XYZ file of C-alpha atoms in Angstrom:
258
model
C 114.853 101.226 70.129
C 113.951 104.166 72.374
C 110.754 105.843 73.524
C 109.382 108.820 71.649
C 109.474 112.017 73.647
C 109.191 115.798 73.708
C 112.140 117.772 75.084
C 112.000 121.222 76.653
C 115.121 123.078 77.736
C 115.824 124.438 81.200
C 118.633 126.180 83.065
C 122.168 124.722 83.049
C 122.936 122.525 86.022
C 119.330 121.733 86.891
C 118.312 118.058 86.959
C 115.999 116.722 84.282
C 112.356 116.052 85.019
C 111.234 112.913 83.182
C 107.448 112.675 82.986
C 105.592 109.357 82.558
C 101.887 109.415 81.720
C 99.124 107.048 82.763
C 97.451 104.275 80.793
C 95.984 105.565 77.500
C 97.666 108.977 77.907
C 100.636 110.360 76.002
C 103.430 112.925 76.204
C 100.924 115.803 76.356
C 99.511 114.657 79.687
C 102.038 116.385 81.935
C 102.922 119.388 79.769
C 100.649 121.906 81.486
C 102.200 121.034 84.846
C 105.704 121.033 83.391
C 105.230 124.494 81.908
C 105.232 125.865 85.443
C 108.633 124.271 86.144
C 110.548 125.939 83.326
C 113.845 126.195 85.233
C 114.194 122.430 84.803
C 114.894 120.657 81.518
C 111.939 118.362 80.872
C 111.356 115.177 78.912
C 107.774 114.052 78.333
C 107.744 110.449 77.161
C 105.247 108.318 75.261
C 105.067 104.880 76.872
C 105.000 101.746 74.666
C 101.727 101.348 72.811
C 100.950 105.070 73.201
C 101.457 108.178 71.070
C 104.728 108.236 69.164
C 105.775 104.976 70.858
C 102.633 103.208 69.616
C 104.625 100.658 67.623
C 106.924 99.755 70.515
C 106.107 96.889 72.852
C 107.497 95.380 76.036
C 106.873 92.029 77.682
C 107.002 93.194 81.280
C 108.462 95.588 83.813
C 112.070 94.467 83.336
C 111.915 95.241 79.610
C 110.152 98.523 80.333
C 112.868 99.547 82.773
C 115.632 98.633 80.320
C 113.875 100.620 77.583
C 113.655 103.642 79.870
C 117.380 103.369 80.655
C 118.266 103.272 76.941
C 115.999 106.223 76.264
C 117.544 108.405 78.972
C 121.049 107.550 77.793
C 120.117 108.401 74.210
C 119.150 111.905 75.388
C 122.324 112.140 77.507
C 120.219 112.564 80.635
C 122.625 111.862 83.495
C 120.894 113.516 86.473
C 117.131 113.228 86.706
C 113.858 112.949 88.599
C 111.026 110.663 87.560
C 107.480 112.034 87.754
C 104.764 109.485 86.998
C 100.996 109.180 87.174
C 99.143 105.873 87.711
C 100.780 103.410 85.256
C 103.605 105.917 84.819
C 103.986 106.047 88.583
C 104.194 102.269 88.819
C 106.865 102.231 86.113
C 108.743 105.039 87.890
C 108.736 103.156 91.199
C 109.855 99.904 89.591
C 112.637 101.656 87.666
C 113.802 103.518 90.761
C 114.043 100.241 92.676
C 116.572 99.007 90.085
C 118.885 101.751 91.393
C 119.540 103.475 88.057
C 122.569 105.710 87.886
C 121.740 109.404 88.037
C 118.330 109.102 89.690
C 117.823 111.812 92.304
C 114.183 111.463 93.185
C 110.760 110.093 92.334
C 107.385 111.802 92.509
C 104.410 109.486 92.065
C 100.802 110.541 91.635
C 98.236 107.820 92.279
C 100.536 104.863 91.542
C 99.999 101.457 93.161
C 103.063 99.961 94.932
C 101.916 96.391 94.224
C 99.469 93.714 95.304
C 100.350 91.604 98.328
C 98.527 88.287 97.939
C 97.787 85.719 95.256
C 94.008 86.117 95.409
C 94.283 89.825 94.621
C 96.759 89.118 91.833
C 94.532 86.473 90.260
C 91.504 88.736 90.409
C 93.393 91.632 88.861
C 94.843 89.414 86.129
C 91.380 88.191 85.171
C 90.046 91.760 85.154
C 92.889 93.117 83.027
C 92.510 90.263 80.548
C 88.817 91.108 80.169
C 89.642 94.751 79.564
C 92.380 93.803 77.082
C 89.905 91.680 75.117
C 87.494 94.598 74.994
C 90.218 97.012 73.853
C 91.070 94.625 71.021
C 87.520 93.942 69.857
C 85.203 96.868 70.669
C 85.017 100.551 69.665
C 87.221 102.557 71.997
C 84.477 105.080 72.761
C 82.373 102.267 74.202
C 85.238 100.727 76.172
C 86.376 104.021 77.677
C 82.796 104.953 78.540
C 82.820 101.905 80.824
C 86.477 102.337 81.869
C 85.748 105.745 83.383
C 82.825 104.347 85.366
C 85.261 102.435 87.581
C 85.159 103.506 91.258
C 88.595 105.118 91.163
C 87.239 107.715 88.715
C 84.094 108.468 90.737
C 85.102 112.087 91.379
C 84.997 112.989 87.674
C 82.171 115.204 86.503
C 80.176 114.164 83.446
C 81.985 116.814 81.398
C 85.416 115.622 82.581
C 84.474 112.022 81.852
C 83.240 112.869 78.352
C 86.409 114.833 77.597
C 88.593 111.909 78.660
C 86.588 109.427 76.590
C 87.020 111.605 73.502
C 90.735 112.113 74.135
C 91.589 108.499 74.981
C 89.607 107.123 72.034
C 92.321 108.468 69.720
C 94.488 105.507 70.750
C 94.929 102.102 69.138
C 92.966 99.485 71.039
C 95.330 96.687 70.023
C 98.485 98.399 71.304
C 96.747 99.515 74.503
C 95.750 95.909 75.136
C 99.351 94.723 74.795
C 100.645 97.329 77.243
C 97.825 96.637 79.693
C 98.765 92.956 79.774
C 102.527 93.570 79.920
C 102.302 95.999 82.844
C 99.260 94.677 84.656
C 99.284 95.260 88.391
C 98.950 91.471 88.606
C 102.508 91.004 87.257
C 104.102 93.933 89.067
C 106.118 92.969 92.143
C 105.184 94.441 95.500
C 107.616 97.359 95.754
C 106.989 98.399 99.376
C 110.123 96.817 100.855
C 112.419 98.077 98.099
C 110.957 101.572 98.352
C 111.507 101.566 102.124
C 115.180 100.703 101.586
C 115.661 103.381 98.935
C 118.485 105.940 98.740
C 116.557 108.480 96.643
C 113.944 111.098 97.469
C 110.370 109.771 97.269
C 107.252 111.935 97.313
C 103.694 110.718 96.749
C 100.804 112.875 95.507
C 97.139 111.926 95.643
C 93.844 113.741 95.177
C 92.062 114.476 98.438
C 88.943 112.746 97.052
C 90.894 109.620 96.041
C 90.293 107.487 99.142
C 91.866 104.325 97.726
C 95.197 105.932 96.925
C 95.214 108.069 100.042
C 95.136 104.792 101.978
C 97.866 103.260 99.805
C 100.038 106.347 100.273
C 99.805 105.896 104.042
C 101.425 102.459 103.667
C 104.525 103.885 102.007
C 107.707 105.343 103.416
C 107.216 108.514 101.375
C 106.482 112.177 101.934
C 102.758 112.489 101.175
C 100.980 115.419 99.552
C 97.175 115.660 99.316
C 96.038 117.656 96.291
C 92.883 119.679 97.047
C 89.762 119.561 94.900
C 90.936 116.494 92.988
C 90.351 112.783 92.649
C 92.570 110.132 91.075
C 93.762 112.215 88.107
C 94.896 115.139 90.223
C 97.212 116.782 87.683
C 94.306 117.013 85.226
C 91.682 118.052 87.767
C 93.844 120.606 89.617
C 97.039 121.188 87.607
C 97.984 124.397 89.405
C 98.046 122.658 92.785
C 100.121 119.789 91.415
C 102.562 122.252 89.842
C 102.871 124.074 93.166
C 103.522 120.803 95.014
C 106.185 119.745 92.546
C 107.866 123.134 92.693
C 107.986 122.975 96.491
C 109.300 119.398 96.492
C 112.062 120.265 94.066
C 113.059 123.440 95.921
C 113.386 121.532 99.176
C 115.180 118.502 97.742
C 117.675 120.025 95.332
C 118.565 123.394 96.907
C 121.920 122.083 98.104
C 122.812 120.237 94.895
C 122.745 123.055 92.314
């Protein structure tokens, strides 16, 4: 069992870029950004419950990390960077903290490093369970119309919000619910200490209008990059700036390893 993905070739000797999308996205989410990084071989994955991996499920972060390891081995990816947004960023950070062989760096956009107290965990668990129930029982257009009213998406225009509702409503509510429960922030460990003790490159991107994740980024031992004219979903709102940031990060980090 491996994740579905889309492969794009790059130059010999360059490390792979492995892209992980956010909740309710799919392998298309990062492809515009990746197109500007064509020197690098790229793998755009569908996470469990999404896209071509819709029929796959995991029970938690350990299973997700093991599934990612098997997937990379199946593609013979031996030297790689992880690039993840939101849920994909949380999975990337967790996987990186397991010290996988061949990992060279992690770039996270708007990913939470983990909750730090039981009250916050209990509140998040209750919230995610309510959302999961709605995904299972209500029309997705209605659920996503409310989903994108959450404060973290406040910078979206009405047109951007409507486009996301239409796009995300192509999913299966039942499989989204399973993945939401399995990878809830409530069951993710706090990764701050492990990330501070890391031996890999760690860069963190956030939209300049995303106050919550700008504050979280400041708590991390990471190189931080504010993306102009963007909120939480920076690579969708300003893909050219995100591409430029990634290109600069990679030039600086890998120039001596090629």
